[in-house]
Amino acid sequence: MNILVINGPNLNLLGVREPAVYGRTTYAELLDMIRAWAAELDLSVEFFQSNHEGALVDAIQDAPGQYDGILINPAAYTHTSIAIPDALRAVGLPAVEVHLTDITRREPFRRISYTAPACEITYAGLGPEGYKKGLEYLKRRLAGR
Ligand code: DQA
């Protein structure tokens, strides 16, 4: 089971970016944590990060045939993008949305997720642990449980 983990804009700056909001875990450390969780779950993971909406759409379009599921933190595009959820629906792979913060308890403009309806489940507000929950969900989902 091969999972594509997609991170959207500014997540490459984790650790230095607004640490009071997003924590001190760096992007590289987050990837190490995800790699370790995936190994425990016997999942293979690959990562894609971009600050560009079209590049995220291209990565989603290229996923079928290479990946069995998608774990995505669309970051700010969560609240603005139609193209990303359209791409997720177009490829039809099981997708999980994750957010480090609880977007339902932040500024009003973050409370709307255009991407969530194209995903099977959302984990928000759990910090990096949300990625672990997402991997666990995909493992169960792909095993048919
Ligand atoms: C985020 C929440 C978004 O509102 C924000 O734009 C991000 C990160 C999160 O992981 O909490 O960049 O997706």
PDB file of C-alpha atoms and ligand atoms in Angstrom:
ATOM      1  CA  MET A   1       0.000   0.000   0.000  1.00  0.00           C
ATOM      2  CA  ASN A   2       1.585   3.160  -1.237  1.00  0.00           C
ATOM      3  CA  ILE A   3       0.387   6.503   0.112  1.00  0.00           C
ATOM      4  CA  LEU A   4       1.085   9.920  -1.361  1.00  0.00           C
ATOM      5  CA  VAL A   5       1.393  12.552   1.364  1.00  0.00           C
ATOM      6  CA  ILE A   6       0.733  16.007  -0.094  1.00  0.00           C
ATOM      7  CA  ASN A   7       1.467  19.228   1.765  1.00  0.00           C
ATOM      8  CA  GLY A   8       0.384  22.599   0.463  1.00  0.00           C
ATOM      9  CA  PRO A   9       1.740  26.133   0.713  1.00  0.00           C
ATOM     10  CA  ASN A  10       3.943  27.295   3.583  1.00  0.00           C
ATOM     11  CA  LEU A  11       4.072  23.888   5.232  1.00  0.00           C
ATOM     12  CA  ASN A  12       7.712  23.683   4.107  1.00  0.00           C
ATOM     13  CA  LEU A  13       8.285  26.468   6.665  1.00  0.00           C
ATOM     14  CA  LEU A  14       6.984  24.464   9.620  1.00  0.00           C
ATOM     15  CA  GLY A  15       9.046  25.010  12.740  1.00  0.00           C
ATOM     16  CA  VAL A  16       9.878  28.605  11.866  1.00  0.00           C
ATOM     17  CA  ARG A  17       6.441  29.627  10.664  1.00  0.00           C
ATOM     18  CA  GLU A  18       4.232  31.048  13.459  1.00  0.00           C
ATOM     19  CA  PRO A  19       5.453  28.488  16.025  1.00  0.00           C
ATOM     20  CA  ALA A  20       2.813  29.624  18.513  1.00  0.00           C
ATOM     21  CA  VAL A  21       0.191  28.409  16.041  1.00  0.00           C
ATOM     22  CA  TYR A  22       1.875  25.523  14.221  1.00  0.00           C
ATOM     23  CA  GLY A  23       4.434  24.316  16.766  1.00  0.00           C
ATOM     24  CA  ARG A  24       8.207  23.898  16.586  1.00  0.00           C
ATOM     25  CA  THR A  25       8.299  20.636  14.654  1.00  0.00           C
ATOM     26  CA  THR A  26      10.063  21.349  11.368  1.00  0.00           C
ATOM     27  CA  TYR A  27       8.861  20.079   8.005  1.00  0.00           C
ATOM     28  CA  ALA A  28      11.809  17.650   7.877  1.00  0.00           C
ATOM     29  CA  GLU A  29      10.942  16.355  11.363  1.00  0.00           C
ATOM     30  CA  LEU A  30       7.289  15.962  10.358  1.00  0.00           C
ATOM     31  CA  LEU A  31       8.335  13.826   7.382  1.00  0.00           C
ATOM     32  CA  ASP A  32      10.533  11.690   9.659  1.00  0.00           C
ATOM     33  CA  MET A  33       7.576  11.152  12.003  1.00  0.00           C
ATOM     34  CA  ILE A  34       5.307  10.207   9.103  1.00  0.00           C
ATOM     35  CA  ARG A  35       7.964   7.802   7.746  1.00  0.00           C
ATOM     36  CA  ALA A  36       8.207   6.107  11.155  1.00  0.00           C
ATOM     37  CA  TRP A  37       4.406   5.804  11.532  1.00  0.00           C
ATOM     38  CA  ALA A  38       4.107   4.444   7.997  1.00  0.00           C
ATOM     39  CA  ALA A  39       6.791   1.826   8.731  1.00  0.00           C
ATOM     40  CA  GLU A  40       4.884   0.711  11.863  1.00  0.00           C
ATOM     41  CA  LEU A  41       1.746   0.358   9.754  1.00  0.00           C
ATOM     42  CA  ASP A  42       3.613  -1.380   6.933  1.00  0.00           C
ATOM     43  CA  LEU A  43       2.639   1.390   4.515  1.00  0.00           C
ATOM     44  CA  SER A  44       4.946   2.918   1.980  1.00  0.00           C
ATOM     45  CA  VAL A  45       4.847   6.735   1.787  1.00  0.00           C
ATOM     46  CA  GLU A  46       6.130   9.329  -0.610  1.00  0.00           C
ATOM     47  CA  PHE A  47       5.951  13.072  -0.132  1.00  0.00           C
ATOM     48  CA  PHE A  48       5.043  16.019  -2.295  1.00  0.00           C
ATOM     49  CA  GLN A  49       5.025  19.638  -1.139  1.00  0.00           C
ATOM     50  CA  SER A  50       4.313  22.680  -3.230  1.00  0.00           C
ATOM     51  CA  ASN A  51       3.342  26.300  -2.781  1.00  0.00           C
ATOM     52  CA  HIS A  52       1.564  26.228  -6.158  1.00  0.00           C
ATOM     53  CA  GLU A  53      -2.023  25.127  -6.636  1.00  0.00           C
ATOM     54  CA  GLY A  54      -1.467  23.771 -10.161  1.00  0.00           C
ATOM     55  CA  ALA A  55       1.505  21.683  -9.016  1.00  0.00           C
ATOM     56  CA  LEU A  56      -0.712  20.144  -6.325  1.00  0.00           C
ATOM     57  CA  VAL A  57      -3.374  19.406  -8.958  1.00  0.00           C
ATOM     58  CA  ASP A  58      -0.710  17.791 -11.204  1.00  0.00           C
ATOM     59  CA  ALA A  59       0.507  15.598  -8.321  1.00  0.00           C
ATOM     60  CA  ILE A  60      -3.061  14.426  -7.621  1.00  0.00           C
ATOM     61  CA  GLN A  61      -3.678  13.732 -11.324  1.00  0.00           C
ATOM     62  CA  ASP A  62      -0.460  11.684 -11.537  1.00  0.00           C
ATOM     63  CA  ALA A  63      -1.265   9.576  -8.449  1.00  0.00           C
ATOM     64  CA  PRO A  64      -3.446   6.787  -9.916  1.00  0.00           C
ATOM     65  CA  GLY A  65      -1.360   3.758 -10.814  1.00  0.00           C
ATOM     66  CA  GLN A  66       1.421   4.835  -8.457  1.00  0.00           C
ATOM     67  CA  TYR A  67      -0.454   5.288  -5.189  1.00  0.00           C
ATOM     68  CA  ASP A  68      -3.368   3.614  -3.410  1.00  0.00           C
ATOM     69  CA  GLY A  69      -4.403   6.597  -1.315  1.00  0.00           C
ATOM     70  CA  ILE A  70      -3.752  10.269  -0.667  1.00  0.00           C
ATOM     71  CA  LEU A  71      -3.163  12.054   2.627  1.00  0.00           C
ATOM     72  CA  ILE A  72      -3.403  15.785   2.016  1.00  0.00           C
ATOM     73  CA  ASN A  73      -2.939  18.970   3.989  1.00  0.00           C
ATOM     74  CA  PRO A  74      -3.982  21.531   1.379  1.00  0.00           C
ATOM     75  CA  ALA A  75      -3.016  24.342   3.813  1.00  0.00           C
ATOM     76  CA  ALA A  76      -4.456  27.721   2.728  1.00  0.00           C
ATOM     77  CA  TYR A  77      -5.846  26.205  -0.499  1.00  0.00           C
ATOM     78  CA  THR A  78      -8.290  24.323   1.744  1.00  0.00           C
ATOM     79  CA  HIS A  79     -10.265  27.533   1.986  1.00  0.00           C
ATOM     80  CA  THR A  80      -9.951  28.784  -1.595  1.00  0.00           C
ATOM     81  CA  SER A  81      -9.429  25.970  -4.084  1.00  0.00           C
ATOM     82  CA  ILE A  82     -12.010  24.362  -6.325  1.00  0.00           C
ATOM     83  CA  ALA A  83      -9.346  22.757  -8.540  1.00  0.00           C
ATOM     84  CA  ILE A  84      -7.831  20.616  -5.755  1.00  0.00           C
ATOM     85  CA  PRO A  85     -11.097  18.967  -4.655  1.00  0.00           C
ATOM     86  CA  ASP A  86     -12.072  18.573  -8.324  1.00  0.00           C
ATOM     87  CA  ALA A  87      -8.770  16.728  -8.933  1.00  0.00           C
ATOM     88  CA  LEU A  88      -9.330  14.522  -5.875  1.00  0.00           C
ATOM     89  CA  ARG A  89     -12.823  13.643  -7.128  1.00  0.00           C
ATOM     90  CA  ALA A  90     -11.493  13.101 -10.664  1.00  0.00           C
ATOM     91  CA  VAL A  91      -8.897  10.513  -9.643  1.00  0.00           C
ATOM     92  CA  GLY A  92     -11.189   8.850  -7.115  1.00  0.00           C
ATOM     93  CA  LEU A  93      -8.441   7.514  -4.828  1.00  0.00           C
ATOM     94  CA  PRO A  94      -9.332   7.340  -1.131  1.00  0.00           C
ATOM     95  CA  ALA A  95      -8.213  10.669   0.299  1.00  0.00           C
ATOM     96  CA  VAL A  96      -7.873  11.968   3.844  1.00  0.00           C
ATOM     97  CA  GLU A  97      -7.593  15.638   4.797  1.00  0.00           C
ATOM     98  CA  VAL A  98      -5.381  16.682   7.669  1.00  0.00           C
ATOM     99  CA  HIS A  99      -4.721  19.996   9.411  1.00  0.00           C
ATOM    100  CA  LEU A 100      -2.284  20.633  12.212  1.00  0.00           C
ATOM    101  CA  THR A 101      -4.619  23.190  13.762  1.00  0.00           C
ATOM    102  CA  ASP A 102      -8.342  23.032  14.444  1.00  0.00           C
ATOM    103  CA  ILE A 103      -9.587  25.078  11.501  1.00  0.00           C
ATOM    104  CA  THR A 104     -13.103  25.111  12.985  1.00  0.00           C
ATOM    105  CA  ARG A 105     -11.863  27.196  15.932  1.00  0.00           C
ATOM    106  CA  ARG A 106      -9.742  29.757  14.118  1.00  0.00           C
ATOM    107  CA  GLU A 107     -10.603  32.776  11.959  1.00  0.00           C
ATOM    108  CA  PRO A 108     -13.993  32.515  10.215  1.00  0.00           C
ATOM    109  CA  PHE A 109     -12.333  32.295   6.774  1.00  0.00           C
ATOM    110  CA  ARG A 110     -10.628  29.054   7.826  1.00  0.00           C
ATOM    111  CA  ARG A 111     -13.882  27.398   8.861  1.00  0.00           C
ATOM    112  CA  ILE A 112     -14.826  26.548   5.284  1.00  0.00           C
ATOM    113  CA  SER A 113     -13.016  23.636   3.682  1.00  0.00           C
ATOM    114  CA  TYR A 114     -13.647  23.190  -0.032  1.00  0.00           C
ATOM    115  CA  THR A 115     -11.444  20.117   0.001  1.00  0.00           C
ATOM    116  CA  ALA A 116     -13.075  18.180   2.867  1.00  0.00           C
ATOM    117  CA  PRO A 117     -16.100  17.034   0.801  1.00  0.00           C
ATOM    118  CA  ALA A 118     -13.660  15.391  -1.661  1.00  0.00           C
ATOM    119  CA  CYS A 119     -11.991  13.495   1.201  1.00  0.00           C
ATOM    120  CA  GLU A 120     -13.383  10.597   3.204  1.00  0.00           C
ATOM    121  CA  ILE A 121     -12.445  12.012   6.597  1.00  0.00           C
ATOM    122  CA  THR A 122     -10.696  15.038   8.118  1.00  0.00           C
ATOM    123  CA  TYR A 123      -8.375  15.132  11.125  1.00  0.00           C
ATOM    124  CA  ALA A 124      -7.788  18.657  12.425  1.00  0.00           C
ATOM    125  CA  GLY A 125      -6.289  20.115  15.563  1.00  0.00           C
ATOM    126  CA  LEU A 126      -4.152  17.126  16.520  1.00  0.00           C
ATOM    127  CA  GLY A 127      -0.816  18.559  15.382  1.00  0.00           C
ATOM    128  CA  PRO A 128       1.464  16.055  13.593  1.00  0.00           C
ATOM    129  CA  GLU A 129      -0.550  13.225  15.175  1.00  0.00           C
ATOM    130  CA  GLY A 130      -3.298  13.978  12.647  1.00  0.00           C
ATOM    131  CA  TYR A 131      -1.066  12.575   9.914  1.00  0.00           C
ATOM    132  CA  LYS A 132      -0.745   9.371  11.964  1.00  0.00           C
ATOM    133  CA  LYS A 133      -4.529   9.161  12.293  1.00  0.00           C
ATOM    134  CA  GLY A 134      -4.811   9.680   8.550  1.00  0.00           C
ATOM    135  CA  LEU A 135      -2.366   6.872   7.808  1.00  0.00           C
ATOM    136  CA  GLU A 136      -4.223   4.572  10.199  1.00  0.00           C
ATOM    137  CA  TYR A 137      -7.512   5.416   8.473  1.00  0.00           C
ATOM    138  CA  LEU A 138      -6.045   4.704   5.020  1.00  0.00           C
ATOM    139  CA  LYS A 139      -4.540   1.430   6.240  1.00  0.00           C
ATOM    140  CA  ARG A 140      -7.962   0.264   7.502  1.00  0.00           C
ATOM    141  CA  ARG A 141      -9.733   1.602   4.427  1.00  0.00           C
ATOM    142  CA  LEU A 142      -7.377  -0.085   1.981  1.00  0.00           C
ATOM    143  CA  ALA A 143      -7.538  -3.335   3.919  1.00  0.00           C
ATOM    144  CA  GLY A 144     -11.326  -3.165   3.516  1.00  0.00           C
ATOM    145  CA  ARG A 145     -11.979  -2.800   7.234  1.00  0.00           C
TER     146      ARG A 145
HETATM  147  C1  DQA B   1      -3.405  24.391   8.003  1.00  0.00           C
HETATM  148  C2  DQA B   1      -4.555  25.356   8.313  1.00  0.00           C
HETATM  149  C3  DQA B   1      -4.756  26.354   7.185  1.00  0.00           C
HETATM  150  O1  DQA B   1      -5.811  27.247   7.499  1.00  0.00           O
HETATM  151  C4  DQA B   1      -3.489  27.177   6.982  1.00  0.00           C
HETATM  152  O2  DQA B   1      -3.646  28.042   5.880  1.00  0.00           O
HETATM  153  C5  DQA B   1      -2.280  26.338   6.839  1.00  0.00           C
HETATM  154  C6  DQA B   1      -2.129  25.143   7.669  1.00  0.00           C
HETATM  155  C7  DQA B   1      -3.095  23.469   9.190  1.00  0.00           C
HETATM  156  O3  DQA B   1      -2.418  22.462   8.971  1.00  0.00           O
HETATM  157  O4  DQA B   1      -3.515  23.738  10.317  1.00  0.00           O
HETATM  158  O5  DQA B   1      -1.359  26.685   6.098  1.00  0.00           O
HETATM  159  O6  DQA B   1      -3.780  23.583   6.909  1.00  0.00           O
END
